[in-house]
mmCIF file of C-alpha atoms in Angstrom:
data_model
loop_
_atom_site.group_PDB
_atom_site.id
_atom_site.type_symbol
_atom_site.label_atom_id
_atom_site.label_comp_id
_atom_site.label_asym_id
_atom_site.label_seq_id
_atom_site.Cartn_x
_atom_site.Cartn_y
_atom_site.Cartn_z
ATOM 1 C CA MET A 288 134.588 93.077 74.234
ATOM 2 C CA THR A 289 134.140 89.615 72.782
ATOM 3 C CA LEU A 290 134.751 88.382 69.261
ATOM 4 C CA THR A 291 130.982 88.213 68.723
ATOM 5 C CA ASP A 292 130.676 91.886 69.684
ATOM 6 C CA ALA A 293 133.438 92.784 67.237
ATOM 7 C CA ILE A 294 131.756 90.889 64.393
ATOM 8 C CA LEU A 295 128.493 92.669 65.190
ATOM 9 C CA VAL A 296 130.250 96.046 64.973
ATOM 10 C CA LEU A 297 131.667 95.125 61.561
ATOM 11 C CA LEU A 298 128.270 93.950 60.337
ATOM 12 C CA LEU A 299 126.758 97.241 61.450
ATOM 13 C CA ALA A 300 129.508 99.196 59.695
ATOM 14 C CA GLU A 301 128.783 97.258 56.506
ATOM 15 C CA ARG A 302 125.048 97.823 56.843
ATOM 16 C CA ILE A 303 125.201 101.522 57.755
ATOM 17 C CA HIS A 304 128.115 102.756 55.640
ATOM 18 C CA GLY A 305 128.389 100.046 52.998
ATOM 19 C CA THR A 306 132.023 100.756 52.147
ATOM 20 C CA ASP A 307 135.202 98.724 52.446
ATOM 21 C CA ALA A 308 136.947 101.690 54.061
ATOM 22 C CA ALA A 309 134.376 101.881 56.864
ATOM 23 C CA ILE A 310 134.723 98.170 57.576
ATOM 24 C CA ARG A 311 138.529 98.388 57.630
ATOM 25 C CA ARG A 312 138.457 101.410 59.927
ATOM 26 C CA SER A 313 135.984 99.705 62.273
ATOM 27 C CA ALA A 314 138.025 96.486 62.259
ATOM 28 C CA LYS A 315 141.201 98.301 63.242
ATOM 29 C CA ASN A 316 139.312 100.150 65.961
ATOM 30 C CA VAL A 317 137.719 97.078 67.556
ATOM 31 C CA ALA A 318 140.895 94.995 67.240
ATOM 32 C CA THR A 319 142.534 97.143 69.903
ATOM 33 C CA LYS A 320 139.664 96.360 72.277
ATOM 34 C CA LEU A 321 139.926 92.580 71.875
ATOM 35 C CA PRO A 322 142.309 90.249 73.699
ATOM 36 C CA ARG A 323 145.436 89.582 71.641
ATOM 37 C CA SER A 324 144.446 85.956 71.076
ATOM 38 C CA LYS A 325 141.234 87.009 69.284
ATOM 39 C CA ARG A 326 142.626 89.754 67.042
ATOM 40 C CA GLY A 327 143.762 87.551 64.145
ATOM 41 C CA LEU A 328 140.374 87.215 62.455
ATOM 42 C CA ILE A 329 139.661 90.933 62.749
ATOM 43 C CA TYR A 330 143.043 91.835 61.242
ATOM 44 C CA ASP A 331 142.389 89.340 58.430
ATOM 45 C CA ILE A 332 139.166 91.207 57.659
ATOM 46 C CA ALA A 333 140.917 94.589 57.796
ATOM 47 C CA ASP A 334 143.695 93.395 55.459
ATOM 48 C CA SER A 335 141.337 91.678 53.015
ATOM 49 C CA LYS A 336 140.978 92.984 49.451
ATOM 50 C CA ASN A 337 137.207 92.792 49.803
ATOM 51 C CA PRO A 338 136.176 92.959 53.471
ATOM 52 C CA ARG A 339 132.476 93.351 52.604
ATOM 53 C CA ASP A 340 132.331 89.890 51.052
ATOM 54 C CA LEU A 341 134.325 88.388 53.911
ATOM 55 C CA ILE A 342 132.098 89.849 56.620
ATOM 56 C CA ARG A 343 128.989 88.704 54.729
ATOM 57 C CA HIS A 344 130.440 85.191 54.538
ATOM 58 C CA ILE A 345 131.064 85.225 58.282
ATOM 59 C CA ALA A 346 127.515 86.476 58.884
ATOM 60 C CA LEU A 347 126.083 83.464 57.051
ATOM 61 C CA GLY A 348 127.639 81.196 59.663
ATOM 62 C CA LEU A 349 126.147 82.996 62.663
ATOM 63 C CA ASP A 350 123.297 81.412 64.595
ATOM 64 C CA ASP A 351 119.996 83.214 65.034
#
């Protein structure tokens, strides 16, 4: 799994479930599937007070 795949999973969790808890749970799940060097951003999202806003901010920076 790549970091892009992990971000996509979190965006889908936000879109489908729309809750902070779902995003945190998904982030912790995909973090175990990433290489250790790429886990920092995902753990930052999981530990954030408002992961929905953070994942939306990240989505704005993605290319089409």
